[in-house]
PDB file of C-alpha atoms in Angstrom:
ATOM      1  CA  UNK A   5     -65.907  38.862  59.375  1.00 52.00           C
ATOM      2  CA  UNK A   6     -66.291  35.525  57.990  1.00 59.00           C
ATOM      3  CA  UNK A   7     -69.706  33.806  58.112  1.00 72.00           C
ATOM      4  CA  UNK A   8     -70.024  30.651  60.379  1.00 84.00           C
ATOM      5  CA  UNK A   9     -74.051  31.505  60.750  1.00 81.00           C
ATOM      6  CA  UNK A  10     -74.957  31.322  64.197  1.00 85.00           C
ATOM      7  CA  UNK A  11     -72.008  29.993  65.950  1.00 88.00           C
ATOM      8  CA  UNK A  12     -70.992  31.535  69.214  1.00 89.00           C
ATOM      9  CA  UNK A  13     -67.966  33.778  69.630  1.00 90.00           C
ATOM     10  CA  UNK A  14     -65.345  30.481  70.132  1.00 93.00           C
ATOM     11  CA  UNK A  15     -65.724  29.601  66.349  1.00 93.00           C
ATOM     12  CA  UNK A  16     -64.961  32.922  64.653  1.00 91.00           C
ATOM     13  CA  UNK A  17     -61.758  33.425  67.298  1.00 92.00           C
ATOM     14  CA  UNK A  18     -60.706  29.901  66.321  1.00 92.00           C
ATOM     15  CA  UNK A  19     -61.138  30.545  62.836  1.00 91.00           C
ATOM     16  CA  UNK A  20     -59.420  34.158  62.318  1.00 89.00           C
ATOM     17  CA  UNK A  21     -57.368  34.874  65.114  1.00 91.00           C
ATOM     18  CA  UNK A  22     -56.806  31.114  66.266  1.00 94.00           C
ATOM     19  CA  UNK A  23     -55.577  30.509  69.782  1.00 96.00           C
ATOM     20  CA  UNK A  24     -52.534  30.661  71.629  1.00 96.00           C
ATOM     21  CA  UNK A  25     -50.913  27.188  73.000  1.00 96.00           C
ATOM     22  CA  UNK A  26     -51.629  29.044  76.513  1.00 97.00           C
ATOM     23  CA  UNK A  27     -55.256  29.791  75.706  1.00 96.00           C
ATOM     24  CA  UNK A  28     -56.085  26.672  74.050  1.00 97.00           C
ATOM     25  CA  UNK A  29     -54.533  24.891  77.022  1.00 97.00           C
ATOM     26  CA  UNK A  30     -56.444  26.859  79.738  1.00 97.00           C
ATOM     27  CA  UNK A  31     -59.633  26.103  77.935  1.00 97.00           C
ATOM     28  CA  UNK A  32     -58.739  22.745  77.788  1.00 97.00           C
ATOM     29  CA  UNK A  33     -57.797  22.118  81.635  1.00 97.00           C
ATOM     30  CA  UNK A  34     -60.465  24.727  83.265  1.00 97.00           C
ATOM     31  CA  UNK A  35     -63.124  22.085  80.940  1.00 97.00           C
ATOM     32  CA  UNK A  36     -61.356  18.799  82.277  1.00 97.00           C
ATOM     33  CA  UNK A  37     -61.078  20.302  86.324  1.00 97.00           C
ATOM     34  CA  UNK A  38     -65.111  20.966  85.740  1.00 96.00           C
ATOM     35  CA  UNK A  39     -65.980  17.087  84.992  1.00 97.00           C
ATOM     36  CA  UNK A  40     -63.383  16.075  86.986  1.00 97.00           C
ATOM     37  CA  UNK A  41     -64.592  17.878  90.514  1.00 97.00           C
ATOM     38  CA  UNK A  42     -68.532  16.927  89.613  1.00 97.00           C
ATOM     39  CA  UNK A  43     -67.182  13.099  89.311  1.00 97.00           C
ATOM     40  CA  UNK A  44     -65.607  13.501  92.594  1.00 97.00           C
ATOM     41  CA  UNK A  45     -68.270  15.402  94.605  1.00 97.00           C
ATOM     42  CA  UNK A  46     -70.421  12.203  93.009  1.00 97.00           C
ATOM     43  CA  UNK A  47     -68.983  10.040  95.520  1.00 96.00           C
ATOM     44  CA  UNK A  48     -69.204  12.341  98.565  1.00 95.00           C
ATOM     45  CA  UNK A  49     -73.332  12.878  98.028  1.00 96.00           C
ATOM     46  CA  UNK A  50     -73.526   8.950  97.671  1.00 95.00           C
ATOM     47  CA  UNK A  51     -71.761   8.610 100.913  1.00 92.00           C
ATOM     48  CA  UNK A  52     -73.785  11.670 102.490  1.00 91.00           C
ATOM     49  CA  UNK A  53     -77.121  10.093 102.266  1.00 91.00           C
ATOM     50  CA  UNK A  54     -76.755   7.915 105.204  1.00 89.00           C
ATOM     51  CA  UNK A  55     -75.440  10.562 106.942  1.00 90.00           C
ATOM     52  CA  UNK A  56     -79.016  12.797 107.326  1.00 93.00           C
ATOM     53  CA  UNK A  57     -82.097  11.515 108.835  1.00 94.00           C
ATOM     54  CA  UNK A  58     -84.788   9.861 105.852  1.00 93.00           C
ATOM     55  CA  UNK A  59     -86.579  12.854 105.271  1.00 93.00           C
ATOM     56  CA  UNK A  60     -83.784  14.919 104.255  1.00 94.00           C
ATOM     57  CA  UNK A  61     -82.259  12.513 101.703  1.00 94.00           C
ATOM     58  CA  UNK A  62     -84.163  13.378  98.912  1.00 95.00           C
ATOM     59  CA  UNK A  63     -82.000  16.780  98.618  1.00 94.00           C
ATOM     60  CA  UNK A  64     -78.782  14.521  98.716  1.00 93.00           C
ATOM     61  CA  UNK A  65     -80.491  12.340  96.122  1.00 95.00           C
ATOM     62  CA  UNK A  66     -81.083  15.269  93.615  1.00 96.00           C
ATOM     63  CA  UNK A  67     -77.389  16.011  94.170  1.00 96.00           C
ATOM     64  CA  UNK A  68     -76.239  12.920  92.858  1.00 96.00           C
ATOM     65  CA  UNK A  69     -78.320  13.001  89.769  1.00 96.00           C
ATOM     66  CA  UNK A  70     -77.250  16.942  89.407  1.00 96.00           C
ATOM     67  CA  UNK A  71     -73.326  15.278  89.508  1.00 97.00           C
ATOM     68  CA  UNK A  72     -74.368  12.213  87.091  1.00 97.00           C
ATOM     69  CA  UNK A  73     -75.632  14.858  84.561  1.00 96.00           C
ATOM     70  CA  UNK A  74     -73.037  17.662  85.165  1.00 96.00           C
ATOM     71  CA  UNK A  75     -69.983  14.714  84.700  1.00 97.00           C
ATOM     72  CA  UNK A  76     -71.289  13.326  81.306  1.00 96.00           C
ATOM     73  CA  UNK A  77     -72.215  16.771  79.535  1.00 95.00           C
ATOM     74  CA  UNK A  78     -69.432  18.913  80.518  1.00 96.00           C
ATOM     75  CA  UNK A  79     -67.470  15.953  79.790  1.00 97.00           C
ATOM     76  CA  UNK A  80     -68.458  15.620  76.299  1.00 96.00           C
ATOM     77  CA  UNK A  81     -68.406  19.602  76.256  1.00 95.00           C
ATOM     78  CA  UNK A  82     -64.684  19.219  76.762  1.00 96.00           C
ATOM     79  CA  UNK A  83     -64.264  16.731  73.827  1.00 95.00           C
ATOM     80  CA  UNK A  84     -65.924  19.392  71.869  1.00 95.00           C
ATOM     81  CA  UNK A  85     -63.154  21.718  72.260  1.00 96.00           C
ATOM     82  CA  UNK A  86     -60.719  19.501  71.475  1.00 93.00           C
ATOM     83  CA  UNK A  87     -62.181  18.272  68.266  1.00 93.00           C
ATOM     84  CA  UNK A  88     -62.878  21.871  66.752  1.00 94.00           C
ATOM     85  CA  UNK A  89     -59.759  22.945  67.129  1.00 94.00           C
ATOM     86  CA  UNK A  90     -56.510  21.955  65.474  1.00 93.00           C
ATOM     87  CA  UNK A  91     -52.608  23.524  65.777  1.00 94.00           C
ATOM     88  CA  UNK A  92     -51.679  24.773  63.046  1.00 93.00           C
ATOM     89  CA  UNK A  93     -47.828  23.919  63.378  1.00 94.00           C
ATOM     90  CA  UNK A  94     -47.027  26.869  60.392  1.00 93.00           C
ATOM     91  CA  UNK A  95     -48.768  29.741  62.616  1.00 93.00           C
ATOM     92  CA  UNK A  96     -47.932  28.102  65.482  1.00 94.00           C
ATOM     93  CA  UNK A  97     -51.344  29.247  67.125  1.00 96.00           C
ATOM     94  CA  UNK A  98     -54.761  26.357  67.474  1.00 95.00           C
ATOM     95  CA  UNK A  99     -57.163  27.223  64.279  1.00 95.00           C
ATOM     96  CA  UNK A 100     -60.712  25.865  63.263  1.00 92.00           C
ATOM     97  CA  UNK A 101     -60.413  22.808  61.897  1.00 84.00           C
ATOM     98  CA  UNK A 102     -61.281  21.472  57.836  1.00 79.00           C
ATOM     99  CA  UNK A 103     -64.143  19.750  58.534  1.00 69.00           C
ATOM    100  CA  UNK A 104     -64.149  19.808  62.153  1.00 72.00           C
ATOM    101  CA  UNK A 105     -67.688  19.884  64.329  1.00 84.00           C
ATOM    102  CA  UNK A 106     -68.202  23.855  65.723  1.00 91.00           C
ATOM    103  CA  UNK A 107     -67.618  24.693  69.303  1.00 94.00           C
ATOM    104  CA  UNK A 108     -70.899  24.789  71.438  1.00 91.00           C
ATOM    105  CA  UNK A 109     -71.860  25.830  74.574  1.00 92.00           C
ATOM    106  CA  UNK A 110     -75.439  24.269  74.286  1.00 91.00           C
ATOM    107  CA  UNK A 111     -73.667  21.017  75.837  1.00 93.00           C
ATOM    108  CA  UNK A 112     -73.905  23.133  79.077  1.00 94.00           C
ATOM    109  CA  UNK A 113     -76.940  24.367  78.789  1.00 95.00           C
ATOM    110  CA  UNK A 114     -78.486  21.013  78.002  1.00 94.00           C
ATOM    111  CA  UNK A 115     -76.896  20.377  81.464  1.00 94.00           C
ATOM    112  CA  UNK A 116     -78.254  23.405  82.914  1.00 96.00           C
ATOM    113  CA  UNK A 117     -82.100  22.200  81.526  1.00 95.00           C
ATOM    114  CA  UNK A 118     -81.268  19.150  83.832  1.00 95.00           C
ATOM    115  CA  UNK A 119     -79.771  20.745  86.400  1.00 95.00           C
ATOM    116  CA  UNK A 120     -81.163  24.005  87.491  1.00 96.00           C
ATOM    117  CA  UNK A 121     -84.717  22.459  88.593  1.00 95.00           C
ATOM    118  CA  UNK A 122     -83.255  19.915  90.443  1.00 95.00           C
ATOM    119  CA  UNK A 123     -80.899  22.625  92.204  1.00 95.00           C
ATOM    120  CA  UNK A 124     -83.727  24.467  92.919  1.00 95.00           C
ATOM    121  CA  UNK A 125     -86.031  21.486  93.975  1.00 95.00           C
ATOM    122  CA  UNK A 126     -83.128  20.405  96.625  1.00 96.00           C
ATOM    123  CA  UNK A 127     -83.592  23.219  99.103  1.00 96.00           C
ATOM    124  CA  UNK A 128     -87.244  22.202  99.445  1.00 96.00           C
ATOM    125  CA  UNK A 129     -86.652  18.888 100.674  1.00 96.00           C
ATOM    126  CA  UNK A 130     -84.165  20.604 103.761  1.00 96.00           C
ATOM    127  CA  UNK A 131     -86.395  23.505 104.772  1.00 93.00           C
ATOM    128  CA  UNK A 132     -89.820  23.723 106.298  1.00 92.00           C
ATOM    129  CA  UNK A 133     -91.469  26.358 104.456  1.00 91.00           C
ATOM    130  CA  UNK A 134     -93.901  28.090 107.088  1.00 86.00           C
ATOM    131  CA  UNK A 135     -96.453  30.357 105.055  1.00 91.00           C
ATOM    132  CA  UNK A 136     -95.935  29.137 100.948  1.00 92.00           C
ATOM    133  CA  UNK A 137     -96.781  26.236  99.522  1.00 94.00           C
ATOM    134  CA  UNK A 138     -94.628  23.691  98.554  1.00 94.00           C
ATOM    135  CA  UNK A 139     -96.071  22.204  95.516  1.00 95.00           C
ATOM    136  CA  UNK A 140     -96.804  26.511  94.430  1.00 96.00           C
ATOM    137  CA  UNK A 141     -92.998  27.278  94.904  1.00 96.00           C
ATOM    138  CA  UNK A 142     -91.712  24.050  93.416  1.00 95.00           C
ATOM    139  CA  UNK A 143     -94.051  24.851  89.967  1.00 96.00           C
ATOM    140  CA  UNK A 144     -92.396  28.203  90.198  1.00 97.00           C
ATOM    141  CA  UNK A 145     -88.725  27.060  90.569  1.00 97.00           C
ATOM    142  CA  UNK A 146     -89.430  24.842  87.383  1.00 96.00           C
ATOM    143  CA  UNK A 147     -91.292  27.118  85.148  1.00 97.00           C
ATOM    144  CA  UNK A 148     -88.710  30.031  85.860  1.00 97.00           C
ATOM    145  CA  UNK A 149     -85.389  27.428  86.053  1.00 96.00           C
ATOM    146  CA  UNK A 150     -86.645  25.846  82.523  1.00 97.00           C
ATOM    147  CA  UNK A 151     -87.686  29.365  80.818  1.00 97.00           C
ATOM    148  CA  UNK A 152     -84.238  30.906  81.698  1.00 97.00           C
ATOM    149  CA  UNK A 153     -82.448  28.373  80.159  1.00 97.00           C
ATOM    150  CA  UNK A 154     -84.538  27.557  77.263  1.00 97.00           C
ATOM    151  CA  UNK A 155     -84.255  31.750  76.706  1.00 97.00           C
ATOM    152  CA  UNK A 156     -80.537  31.858  77.287  1.00 96.00           C
ATOM    153  CA  UNK A 157     -79.933  29.120  74.675  1.00 96.00           C
ATOM    154  CA  UNK A 158     -81.499  30.707  71.858  1.00 96.00           C
ATOM    155  CA  UNK A 159     -80.177  33.797  72.656  1.00 95.00           C
ATOM    156  CA  UNK A 160     -76.354  32.536  72.475  1.00 93.00           C
ATOM    157  CA  UNK A 161     -76.804  31.557  68.677  1.00 93.00           C
ATOM    158  CA  UNK A 162     -77.005  35.276  67.980  1.00 93.00           C
ATOM    159  CA  UNK A 163     -73.855  36.436  69.627  1.00 90.00           C
ATOM    160  CA  UNK A 164     -72.208  37.214  66.737  1.00 89.00           C
ATOM    161  CA  UNK A 165     -74.384  37.321  64.093  1.00 90.00           C
ATOM    162  CA  UNK A 166     -77.643  39.647  65.465  1.00 92.00           C
ATOM    163  CA  UNK A 167     -77.089  41.615  68.442  1.00 89.00           C
ATOM    164  CA  UNK A 168     -80.692  42.849  69.073  1.00 94.00           C
ATOM    165  CA  UNK A 169     -82.171  39.453  69.045  1.00 96.00           C
ATOM    166  CA  UNK A 170     -79.182  38.107  71.537  1.00 94.00           C
ATOM    167  CA  UNK A 171     -80.386  41.336  73.633  1.00 94.00           C
ATOM    168  CA  UNK A 172     -83.685  40.169  73.634  1.00 97.00           C
ATOM    169  CA  UNK A 173     -83.222  36.523  74.447  1.00 97.00           C
ATOM    170  CA  UNK A 174     -80.961  37.435  77.534  1.00 95.00           C
ATOM    171  CA  UNK A 175     -83.269  40.259  78.675  1.00 96.00           C
ATOM    172  CA  UNK A 176     -86.165  37.584  78.752  1.00 97.00           C
ATOM    173  CA  UNK A 177     -83.828  35.084  80.628  1.00 97.00           C
ATOM    174  CA  UNK A 178     -82.909  37.472  82.811  1.00 96.00           C
ATOM    175  CA  UNK A 179     -86.428  38.250  83.858  1.00 97.00           C
ATOM    176  CA  UNK A 180     -87.206  34.598  84.448  1.00 97.00           C
ATOM    177  CA  UNK A 181     -83.559  34.608  86.468  1.00 97.00           C
ATOM    178  CA  UNK A 182     -84.480  37.698  88.729  1.00 97.00           C
ATOM    179  CA  UNK A 183     -87.625  35.695  89.710  1.00 97.00           C
ATOM    180  CA  UNK A 184     -85.744  32.978  90.792  1.00 97.00           C
ATOM    181  CA  UNK A 185     -83.920  34.781  93.033  1.00 96.00           C
ATOM    182  CA  UNK A 186     -86.676  36.313  94.559  1.00 97.00           C
ATOM    183  CA  UNK A 187     -88.416  32.892  95.091  1.00 97.00           C
ATOM    184  CA  UNK A 188     -85.025  31.639  96.739  1.00 97.00           C
ATOM    185  CA  UNK A 189     -84.427  34.774  99.590  1.00 96.00           C
ATOM    186  CA  UNK A 190     -88.881  33.941  99.782  1.00 96.00           C
ATOM    187  CA  UNK A 191     -87.716  30.469 100.595  1.00 96.00           C
ATOM    188  CA  UNK A 192     -84.723  30.738 102.795  1.00 96.00           C
ATOM    189  CA  UNK A 193     -86.096  33.522 105.047  1.00 96.00           C
ATOM    190  CA  UNK A 194     -88.924  30.981 105.711  1.00 95.00           C
ATOM    191  CA  UNK A 195     -86.491  28.212 106.351  1.00 94.00           C
ATOM    192  CA  UNK A 196     -84.531  29.846 108.776  1.00 95.00           C
ATOM    193  CA  UNK A 197     -87.754  29.735 111.161  1.00 93.00           C
ATOM    194  CA  UNK A 198     -87.698  28.210 114.529  1.00 92.00           C
ATOM    195  CA  UNK A 199     -84.290  26.147 113.458  1.00 95.00           C
ATOM    196  CA  UNK A 200     -81.261  25.766 114.868  1.00 96.00           C
ATOM    197  CA  UNK A 201     -78.814  29.114 115.046  1.00 96.00           C
ATOM    198  CA  UNK A 202     -75.927  27.307 113.194  1.00 97.00           C
ATOM    199  CA  UNK A 203     -78.662  26.315 110.646  1.00 96.00           C
ATOM    200  CA  UNK A 204     -79.924  29.775 110.102  1.00 96.00           C
ATOM    201  CA  UNK A 205     -75.920  30.665 109.438  1.00 97.00           C
ATOM    202  CA  UNK A 206     -75.875  28.156 106.676  1.00 97.00           C
ATOM    203  CA  UNK A 207     -78.881  29.613 105.017  1.00 97.00           C
ATOM    204  CA  UNK A 208     -77.526  32.803 105.526  1.00 97.00           C
ATOM    205  CA  UNK A 209     -73.932  31.560 103.510  1.00 97.00           C
ATOM    206  CA  UNK A 210     -76.093  29.569 101.079  1.00 97.00           C
ATOM    207  CA  UNK A 211     -78.120  32.526 100.137  1.00 97.00           C
ATOM    208  CA  UNK A 212     -74.868  34.690  99.374  1.00 97.00           C
ATOM    209  CA  UNK A 213     -73.425  31.760  97.637  1.00 97.00           C
ATOM    210  CA  UNK A 214     -76.506  31.551  95.687  1.00 96.00           C
ATOM    211  CA  UNK A 215     -76.472  35.142  94.704  1.00 96.00           C
ATOM    212  CA  UNK A 216     -72.825  35.747  93.898  1.00 96.00           C
ATOM    213  CA  UNK A 217     -72.264  31.869  91.688  1.00 96.00           C
ATOM    214  CA  UNK A 218     -75.567  32.422  89.706  1.00 96.00           C
ATOM    215  CA  UNK A 219     -74.625  36.320  88.782  1.00 96.00           C
ATOM    216  CA  UNK A 220     -71.574  34.878  87.025  1.00 96.00           C
ATOM    217  CA  UNK A 221     -73.906  33.226  84.467  1.00 96.00           C
ATOM    218  CA  UNK A 222     -74.880  36.590  82.950  1.00 94.00           C
ATOM    219  CA  UNK A 223     -71.542  37.902  82.800  1.00 92.00           C
ATOM    220  CA  UNK A 224     -70.229  35.040  81.217  1.00 93.00           C
ATOM    221  CA  UNK A 225     -72.693  35.136  78.711  1.00 93.00           C
ATOM    222  CA  UNK A 226     -72.057  38.400  78.098  1.00 90.00           C
ATOM    223  CA  UNK A 227     -68.598  38.017  77.856  1.00 88.00           C
ATOM    224  CA  UNK A 228     -67.559  38.807  74.260  1.00 84.00           C
ATOM    225  CA  UNK A 229     -69.584  42.264  74.151  1.00 84.00           C
ATOM    226  CA  UNK A 230     -68.826  43.346  77.936  1.00 80.00           C
ATOM    227  CA  UNK A 231     -66.591  46.058  76.081  1.00 63.00           C
ATOM    228  CA  UNK A 232     -67.829  46.040  72.442  1.00 58.00           C
ATOM    229  CA  UNK A 233     -68.153  44.127  69.493  1.00 54.00           C
ATOM    230  CA  UNK A 234     -64.739  43.140  67.976  1.00 54.00           C
ATOM    231  CA  UNK A 235     -63.151  44.728  70.521  1.00 58.00           C
ATOM    232  CA  UNK A 236     -62.208  44.542  74.395  1.00 64.00           C
ATOM    233  CA  UNK A 237     -63.358  40.386  75.622  1.00 75.00           C
ATOM    234  CA  UNK A 238     -64.070  39.557  71.650  1.00 83.00           C
ATOM    235  CA  UNK A 239     -60.759  37.294  71.372  1.00 88.00           C
ATOM    236  CA  UNK A 240     -59.073  34.718  72.883  1.00 91.00           C
ATOM    237  CA  UNK A 241     -58.998  36.355  76.169  1.00 90.00           C
ATOM    238  CA  UNK A 242     -62.900  36.540  76.320  1.00 91.00           C
ATOM    239  CA  UNK A 243     -62.699  32.568  75.451  1.00 93.00           C
ATOM    240  CA  UNK A 244     -60.881  31.977  78.679  1.00 94.00           C
ATOM    241  CA  UNK A 245     -62.555  34.032  80.609  1.00 93.00           C
ATOM    242  CA  UNK A 246     -65.838  32.744  79.786  1.00 94.00           C
ATOM    243  CA  UNK A 247     -64.919  29.160  80.484  1.00 95.00           C
ATOM    244  CA  UNK A 248     -63.635  29.715  83.700  1.00 96.00           C
ATOM    245  CA  UNK A 249     -65.940  32.039  84.706  1.00 96.00           C
ATOM    246  CA  UNK A 250     -68.770  29.030  83.745  1.00 96.00           C
ATOM    247  CA  UNK A 251     -66.670  26.635  85.919  1.00 97.00           C
ATOM    248  CA  UNK A 252     -66.537  28.474  88.952  1.00 97.00           C
ATOM    249  CA  UNK A 253     -70.469  29.631  88.728  1.00 97.00           C
ATOM    250  CA  UNK A 254     -70.709  25.592  88.235  1.00 97.00           C
ATOM    251  CA  UNK A 255     -68.538  24.103  91.158  1.00 97.00           C
ATOM    252  CA  UNK A 256     -69.984  26.852  93.364  1.00 97.00           C
ATOM    253  CA  UNK A 257     -73.803  26.587  92.497  1.00 96.00           C
ATOM    254  CA  UNK A 258     -73.477  23.129  92.296  1.00 97.00           C
ATOM    255  CA  UNK A 259     -70.920  21.358  94.156  1.00 97.00           C
ATOM    256  CA  UNK A 260     -70.461  24.029  97.120  1.00 97.00           C
ATOM    257  CA  UNK A 261     -74.279  24.590  97.304  1.00 97.00           C
ATOM    258  CA  UNK A 262     -75.115  20.994  97.657  1.00 97.00           C
ATOM    259  CA  UNK A 263     -72.308  20.499 100.260  1.00 97.00           C
ATOM    260  CA  UNK A 264     -73.770  23.486 102.533  1.00 97.00           C
ATOM    261  CA  UNK A 265     -77.330  22.028 102.076  1.00 97.00           C
ATOM    262  CA  UNK A 266     -76.115  18.586 103.368  1.00 96.00           C
ATOM    263  CA  UNK A 267     -74.504  20.358 106.591  1.00 96.00           C
ATOM    264  CA  UNK A 268     -78.129  21.957 106.948  1.00 97.00           C
ATOM    265  CA  UNK A 269     -79.498  18.680 106.909  1.00 96.00           C
ATOM    266  CA  UNK A 270     -76.938  17.073 109.128  1.00 94.00           C
ATOM    267  CA  UNK A 271     -77.832  20.207 111.984  1.00 95.00           C
ATOM    268  CA  UNK A 272     -81.267  19.741 111.515  1.00 96.00           C
ATOM    269  CA  UNK A 273     -81.138  15.859 112.008  1.00 94.00           C
ATOM    270  CA  UNK A 274     -79.136  15.668 114.883  1.00 93.00           C
ATOM    271  CA  UNK A 275     -81.440  18.208 116.508  1.00 92.00           C
ATOM    272  CA  UNK A 276     -84.023  15.887 115.979  1.00 91.00           C
ATOM    273  CA  UNK A 277     -82.798  13.335 117.582  1.00 89.00           C
ATOM    274  CA  UNK A 278     -81.139  11.262 114.554  1.00 88.00           C
ATOM    275  CA  UNK A 279     -78.367   9.464 114.779  1.00 82.00           C
ATOM    276  CA  UNK A 280     -76.227   8.896 111.540  1.00 72.00           C
ATOM    277  CA  UNK A 281     -75.252   5.651 110.129  1.00 60.00           C
ATOM    278  CA  UNK A 282     -72.490   7.620 108.707  1.00 52.00           C
ATOM    279  CA  UNK A 283     -70.372   9.869 110.656  1.00 53.00           C
TER     280      UNK A 283
END
C-alpha cells in the first residue's frame, strides 16, 4: 500500500483503485445535497423565529447558527472532494490528482465541533428542567460534545496507518457519546412532565430521531473496517457509503431535529396563550 501518511482511506482508494464515474459523482452529488439542504433549512429557521414565544426563540436562533456553520463547512468539504480527484481518460476512472490536496473529512469535524454543543443546548431553551440544574446540564453537554468530536477527529487520522490508535481514540470518543445519550434521555424525560400530550409525543419522536441519527456517525467512522482492513468496505463502496451515511445523519440530527424542536416550542407557546406573529 502506498504511503500517504495519516490520510483517510478515501485517498488510498483514490490513489490505488480510483473511483468509477458512478462512485465519484454519487459522492459529489451527496455532498452538494448536504450543503443545499442546510441553506434551505436556514431560511426556514429564520422565518420560524417569530412563530414562537420569545422565551423559546433562542432554540431557533441556535438552529440558524447551526445551519450557517453547516452550509459553509460542507460547501468547503464538497469542493475538497472535486479538487482532490481528477479523471484519468486513459483508465476511465478518477484518481488522486498529482499535487492535489488530499481529501479530508476534517471539515466535517470542524463543523461538528461548532454544531454539536449548539444542538445539545437547543433543547434546554425549549423544555423546563424539573430537577436538574440548567447550568450543570449545559456544561456537561459542552464538555462531552467537544470531547467526543476532538477525540474522533484525532482518531480518523489513524484509520489506515495505525488501527490500534484508531480504535483507542474511537473508544474514548464513544464514552463521551454514551454520556451525551444519557444526558439527552434525562433532559427529555424531565421535559415531558406537565406539558401537553402532543408536545410529549414530539419529544418522544425527538429521542428516537436523536438515538438513530447519532448512531449513524460511529458506523460511518468505522466504515472502512466494518468487514476487515483491505476487504469488505475498504473500497469505493465504503467511500460512497460513508459520505451518504454522514449526510443522512447530518440532515436528521440538525435539520429534522431542529424542526421538531420548533414544533414543540410552537405547541408550548400556544398552550401558554401566545399568538404567533407568523403562522
